[in-house]
Coordinates of C-alpha atoms and ligand atoms in Angstrom, one line a residue:
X1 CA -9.0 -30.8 0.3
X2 CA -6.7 -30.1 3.1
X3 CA -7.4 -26.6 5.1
X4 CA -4.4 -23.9 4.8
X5 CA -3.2 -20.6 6.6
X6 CA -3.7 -17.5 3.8
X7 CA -1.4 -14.9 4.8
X8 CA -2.4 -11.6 3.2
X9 CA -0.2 -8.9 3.9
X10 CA 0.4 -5.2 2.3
X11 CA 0.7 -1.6 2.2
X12 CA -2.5 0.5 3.6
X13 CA -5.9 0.2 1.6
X14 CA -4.5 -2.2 -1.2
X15 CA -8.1 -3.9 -0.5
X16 CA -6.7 -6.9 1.0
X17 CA -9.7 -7.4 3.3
X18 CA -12.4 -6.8 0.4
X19 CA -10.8 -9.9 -1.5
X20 CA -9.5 -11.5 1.9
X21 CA -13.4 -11.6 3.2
X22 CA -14.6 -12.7 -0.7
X23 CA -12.0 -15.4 -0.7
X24 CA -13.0 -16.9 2.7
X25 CA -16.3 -17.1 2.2
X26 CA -16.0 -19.0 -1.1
X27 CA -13.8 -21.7 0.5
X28 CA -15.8 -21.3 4.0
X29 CA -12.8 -20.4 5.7
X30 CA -12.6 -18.1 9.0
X31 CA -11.4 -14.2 7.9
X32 CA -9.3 -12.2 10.6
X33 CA -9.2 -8.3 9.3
X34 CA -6.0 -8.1 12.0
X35 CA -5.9 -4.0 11.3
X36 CA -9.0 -4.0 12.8
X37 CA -7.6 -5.3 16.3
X38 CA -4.8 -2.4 15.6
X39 CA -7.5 -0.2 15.0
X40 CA -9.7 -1.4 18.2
X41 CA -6.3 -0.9 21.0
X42 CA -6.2 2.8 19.3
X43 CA -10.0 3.3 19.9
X44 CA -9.3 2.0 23.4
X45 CA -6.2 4.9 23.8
X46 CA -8.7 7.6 22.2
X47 CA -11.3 6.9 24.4
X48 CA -9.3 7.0 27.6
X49 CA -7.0 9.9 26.4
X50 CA -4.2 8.2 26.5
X51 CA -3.6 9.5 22.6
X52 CA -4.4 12.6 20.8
X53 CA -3.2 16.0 18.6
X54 CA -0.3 15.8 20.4
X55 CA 0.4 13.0 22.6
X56 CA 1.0 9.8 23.1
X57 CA 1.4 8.0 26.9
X58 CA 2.4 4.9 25.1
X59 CA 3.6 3.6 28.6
X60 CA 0.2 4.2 30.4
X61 CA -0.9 2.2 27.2
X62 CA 0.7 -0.7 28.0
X63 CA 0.1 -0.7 31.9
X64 CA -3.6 -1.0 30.5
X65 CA -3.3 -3.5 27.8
X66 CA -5.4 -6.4 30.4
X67 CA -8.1 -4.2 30.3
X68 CA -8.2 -4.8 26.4
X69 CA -10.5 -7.7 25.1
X70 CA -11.2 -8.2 21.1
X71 CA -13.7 -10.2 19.7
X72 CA -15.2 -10.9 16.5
X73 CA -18.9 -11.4 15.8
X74 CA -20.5 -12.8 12.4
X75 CA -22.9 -10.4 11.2
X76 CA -25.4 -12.6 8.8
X77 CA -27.0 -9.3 7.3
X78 CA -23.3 -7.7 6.7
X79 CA -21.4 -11.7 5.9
X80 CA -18.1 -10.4 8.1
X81 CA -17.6 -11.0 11.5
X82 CA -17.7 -7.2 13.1
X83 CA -14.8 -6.0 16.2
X84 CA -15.9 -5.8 19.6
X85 CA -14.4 -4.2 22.0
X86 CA -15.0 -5.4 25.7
X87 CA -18.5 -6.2 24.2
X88 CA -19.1 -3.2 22.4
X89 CA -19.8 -3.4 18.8
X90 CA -17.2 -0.7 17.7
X91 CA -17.0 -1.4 13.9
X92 CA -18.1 2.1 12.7
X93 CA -16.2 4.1 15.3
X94 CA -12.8 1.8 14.0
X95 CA -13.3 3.6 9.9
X96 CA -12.8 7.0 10.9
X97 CA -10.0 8.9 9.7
X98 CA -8.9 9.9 13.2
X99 CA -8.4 6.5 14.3
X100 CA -6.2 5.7 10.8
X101 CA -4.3 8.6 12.2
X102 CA -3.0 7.3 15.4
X103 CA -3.3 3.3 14.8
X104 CA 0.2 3.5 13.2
X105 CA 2.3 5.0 16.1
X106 CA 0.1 2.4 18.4
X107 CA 1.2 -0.5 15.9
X108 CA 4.7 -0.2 16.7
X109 CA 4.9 -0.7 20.2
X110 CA 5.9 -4.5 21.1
X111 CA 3.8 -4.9 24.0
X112 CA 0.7 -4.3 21.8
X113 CA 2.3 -6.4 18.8
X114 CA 2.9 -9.3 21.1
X115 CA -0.7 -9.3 22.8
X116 CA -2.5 -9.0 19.3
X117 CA -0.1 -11.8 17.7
X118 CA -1.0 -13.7 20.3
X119 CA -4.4 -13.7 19.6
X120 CA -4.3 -14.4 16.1
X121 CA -1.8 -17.1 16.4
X122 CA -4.4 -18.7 18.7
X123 CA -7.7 -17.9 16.0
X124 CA -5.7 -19.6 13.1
X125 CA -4.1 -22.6 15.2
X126 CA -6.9 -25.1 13.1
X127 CA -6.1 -23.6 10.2
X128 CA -8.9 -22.9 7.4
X129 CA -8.2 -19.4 8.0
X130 CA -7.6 -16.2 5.7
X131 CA -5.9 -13.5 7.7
X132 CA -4.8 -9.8 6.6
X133 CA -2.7 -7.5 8.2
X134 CA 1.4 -6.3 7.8
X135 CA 2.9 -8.9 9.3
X136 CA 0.9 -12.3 9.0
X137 CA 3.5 -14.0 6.2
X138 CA 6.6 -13.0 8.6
X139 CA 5.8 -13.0 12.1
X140 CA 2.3 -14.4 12.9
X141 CA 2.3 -17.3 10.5
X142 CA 5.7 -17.7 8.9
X143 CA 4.6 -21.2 7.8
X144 CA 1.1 -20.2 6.3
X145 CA 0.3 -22.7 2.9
X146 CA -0.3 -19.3 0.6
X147 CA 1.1 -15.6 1.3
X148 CA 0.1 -13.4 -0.5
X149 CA 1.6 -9.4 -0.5
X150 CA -1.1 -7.1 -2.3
X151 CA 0.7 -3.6 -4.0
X152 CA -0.7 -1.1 -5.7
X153 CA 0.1 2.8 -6.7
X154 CA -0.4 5.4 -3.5
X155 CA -2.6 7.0 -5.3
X156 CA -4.8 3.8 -6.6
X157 CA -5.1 3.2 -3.0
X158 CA -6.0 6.8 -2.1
X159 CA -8.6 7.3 -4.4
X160 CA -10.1 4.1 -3.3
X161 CA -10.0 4.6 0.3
X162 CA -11.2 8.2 -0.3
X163 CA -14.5 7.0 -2.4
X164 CA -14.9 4.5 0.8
X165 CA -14.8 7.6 3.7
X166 CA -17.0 9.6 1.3
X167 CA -19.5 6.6 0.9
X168 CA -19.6 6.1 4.7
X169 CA -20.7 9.9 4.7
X170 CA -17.1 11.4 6.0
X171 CA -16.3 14.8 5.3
X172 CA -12.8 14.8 4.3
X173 CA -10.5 15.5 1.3
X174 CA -8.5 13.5 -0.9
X175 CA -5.2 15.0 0.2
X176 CA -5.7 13.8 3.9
X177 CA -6.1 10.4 3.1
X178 CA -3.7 10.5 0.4
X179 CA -1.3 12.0 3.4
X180 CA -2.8 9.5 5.5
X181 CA -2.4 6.4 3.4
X182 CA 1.6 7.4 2.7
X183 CA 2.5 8.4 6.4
X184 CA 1.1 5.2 7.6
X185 CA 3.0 3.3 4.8
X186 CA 6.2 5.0 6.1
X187 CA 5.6 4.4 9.9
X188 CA 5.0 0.7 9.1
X189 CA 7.3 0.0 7.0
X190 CA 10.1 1.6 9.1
X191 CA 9.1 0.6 12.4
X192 CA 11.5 -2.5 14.5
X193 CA 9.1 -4.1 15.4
X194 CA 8.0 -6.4 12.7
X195 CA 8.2 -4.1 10.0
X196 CA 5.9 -4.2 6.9
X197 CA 7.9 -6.4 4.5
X198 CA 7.1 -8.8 1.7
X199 CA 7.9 -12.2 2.9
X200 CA 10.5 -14.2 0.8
X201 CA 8.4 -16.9 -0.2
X202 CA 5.0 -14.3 -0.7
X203 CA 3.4 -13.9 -4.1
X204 CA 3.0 -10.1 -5.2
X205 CA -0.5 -9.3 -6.8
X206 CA -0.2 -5.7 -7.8
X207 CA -3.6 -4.8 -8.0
X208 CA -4.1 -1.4 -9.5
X209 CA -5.9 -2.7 -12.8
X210 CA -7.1 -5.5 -11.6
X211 CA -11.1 -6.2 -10.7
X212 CA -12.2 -8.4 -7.6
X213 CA -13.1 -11.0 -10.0
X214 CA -9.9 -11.5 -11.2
X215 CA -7.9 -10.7 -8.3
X216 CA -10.5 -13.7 -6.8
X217 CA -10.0 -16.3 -9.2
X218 CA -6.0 -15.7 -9.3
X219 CA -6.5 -16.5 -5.8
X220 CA -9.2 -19.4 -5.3
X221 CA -6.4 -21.3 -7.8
X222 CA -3.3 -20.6 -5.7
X223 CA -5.6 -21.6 -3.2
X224 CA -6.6 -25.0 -4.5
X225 CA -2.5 -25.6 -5.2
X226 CA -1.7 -25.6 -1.9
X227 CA -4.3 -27.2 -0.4
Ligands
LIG1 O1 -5.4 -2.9 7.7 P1 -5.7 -1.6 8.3 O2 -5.3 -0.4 7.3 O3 -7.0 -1.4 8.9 O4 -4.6 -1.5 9.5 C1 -4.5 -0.3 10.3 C2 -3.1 -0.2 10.8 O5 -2.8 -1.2 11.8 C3 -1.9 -0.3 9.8 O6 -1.6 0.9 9.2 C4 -0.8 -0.8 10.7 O7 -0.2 0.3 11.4 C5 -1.5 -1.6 11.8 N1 -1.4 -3.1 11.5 C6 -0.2 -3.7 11.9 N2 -0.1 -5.1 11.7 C7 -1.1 -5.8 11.2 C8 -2.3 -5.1 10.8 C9 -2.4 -3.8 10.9 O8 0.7 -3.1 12.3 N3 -1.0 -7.1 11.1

């Protein structure tokens, strides 16, 4: 069988990447968890305060973007490939809920879009890739095989990112991520910059009653048609 592109696209904590990760290591594909890069810049911004409680020197941001590198590392023990940034292992620090809170303004601005699309475009130029993110079926692989746009309720998606935080020992209430998850939904879908759409030719999965193992073998198959 030929190798394909899978574009995996959707709203915030649909669990994209749980099945995304699942589905390429049944078909021994590559998997890109593209928030993650999102996720790294803003740790990058926190870190050299160029972002916080109340502001946001976007333009400093930019002037500094060179001094940006992402990498991905397999992890055998884990099976994922783990975000480094500038060499640092920064996986953890990425899951917090402060860095969900500021990844969203940082996701809109071009200059970061176009450095991180870059990137990906290059990692999925030999295809045999799954990649998730907002924007991989319209912008960063428009001609991907399979794409793939993952819904489910807010609340579904809440619950299941709040359960995550609480496993990872996070002290936080559902409300916040529930006001986390739908703010982020709003900025992303809103922004002009590539703007979280389903593309025209993507297959919706509403997964809210749906396990993995379903929501896998739905995909393995459209998977196997295309390649
Ligand atoms: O997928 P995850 O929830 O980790 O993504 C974090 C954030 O990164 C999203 O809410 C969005 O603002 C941004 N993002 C993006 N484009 C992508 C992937 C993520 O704008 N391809």
């Amino acid at each position: 069988m030929s190798k394909i592109v899978i574009a995996i696209d959707g709203f915030s904590s649909t669990g994209k990447s749980t099945i995304a990760k699942q589905l390429a290591k049944q078909l021994n594909y590559i998997y890109v968890d593209t928030g993650a890069m999102y996720r790294a810049v803003t740790y990058f911004a926190m870190k050299n305060e160029l972002i916080g409680k109340d502001f946001f020197h976007s333009e400093k941001l930019i002037e500094r973007l060179n001094e940006i590198h992402i990498t991905f590392k397999f992890n055998e023990v884990l099976g994922f490939a783990e975000v480094y940034l500038n060499g640092e292992n920064i996986e953890k620090q990425i899951r917090t809920l402060e860095v969900s809170k500021y990844v969203s303004p940082v996701a809109t601005i071009s200059e970061v879009r176009q450095k991180l699309v870059e990137q990906q475009q290059l990692m999925g130029k030999d295809k045999g890739i799954v990649m998730d993110g907002r924007d991989i079926g319209t912008v960063v692989f428009p001609d991907a095989e399979l794409k793939i746009f993952m819904t489910a309720s807010a609340e579904t998606r809440a619950q299941r990112r709040y359960k995550e935080l609480l496993e990872r020992g996070h002290n936080l209430s559902y409300d916040e991520v529930l006001e986390n998850v739908t703010t982020r939904d709003r900025i992303d879908s809103t922004r002009e910059d590539s703007p979280l759409v389903k593309a025209d030719d993507a297959i919706e999965i509403d997964n809210s009653d749906l396990t993995i193992e379903e929501q896998l073998k739905t995909l393995l198959e459209l998977a196997a048609s295309k390649a």
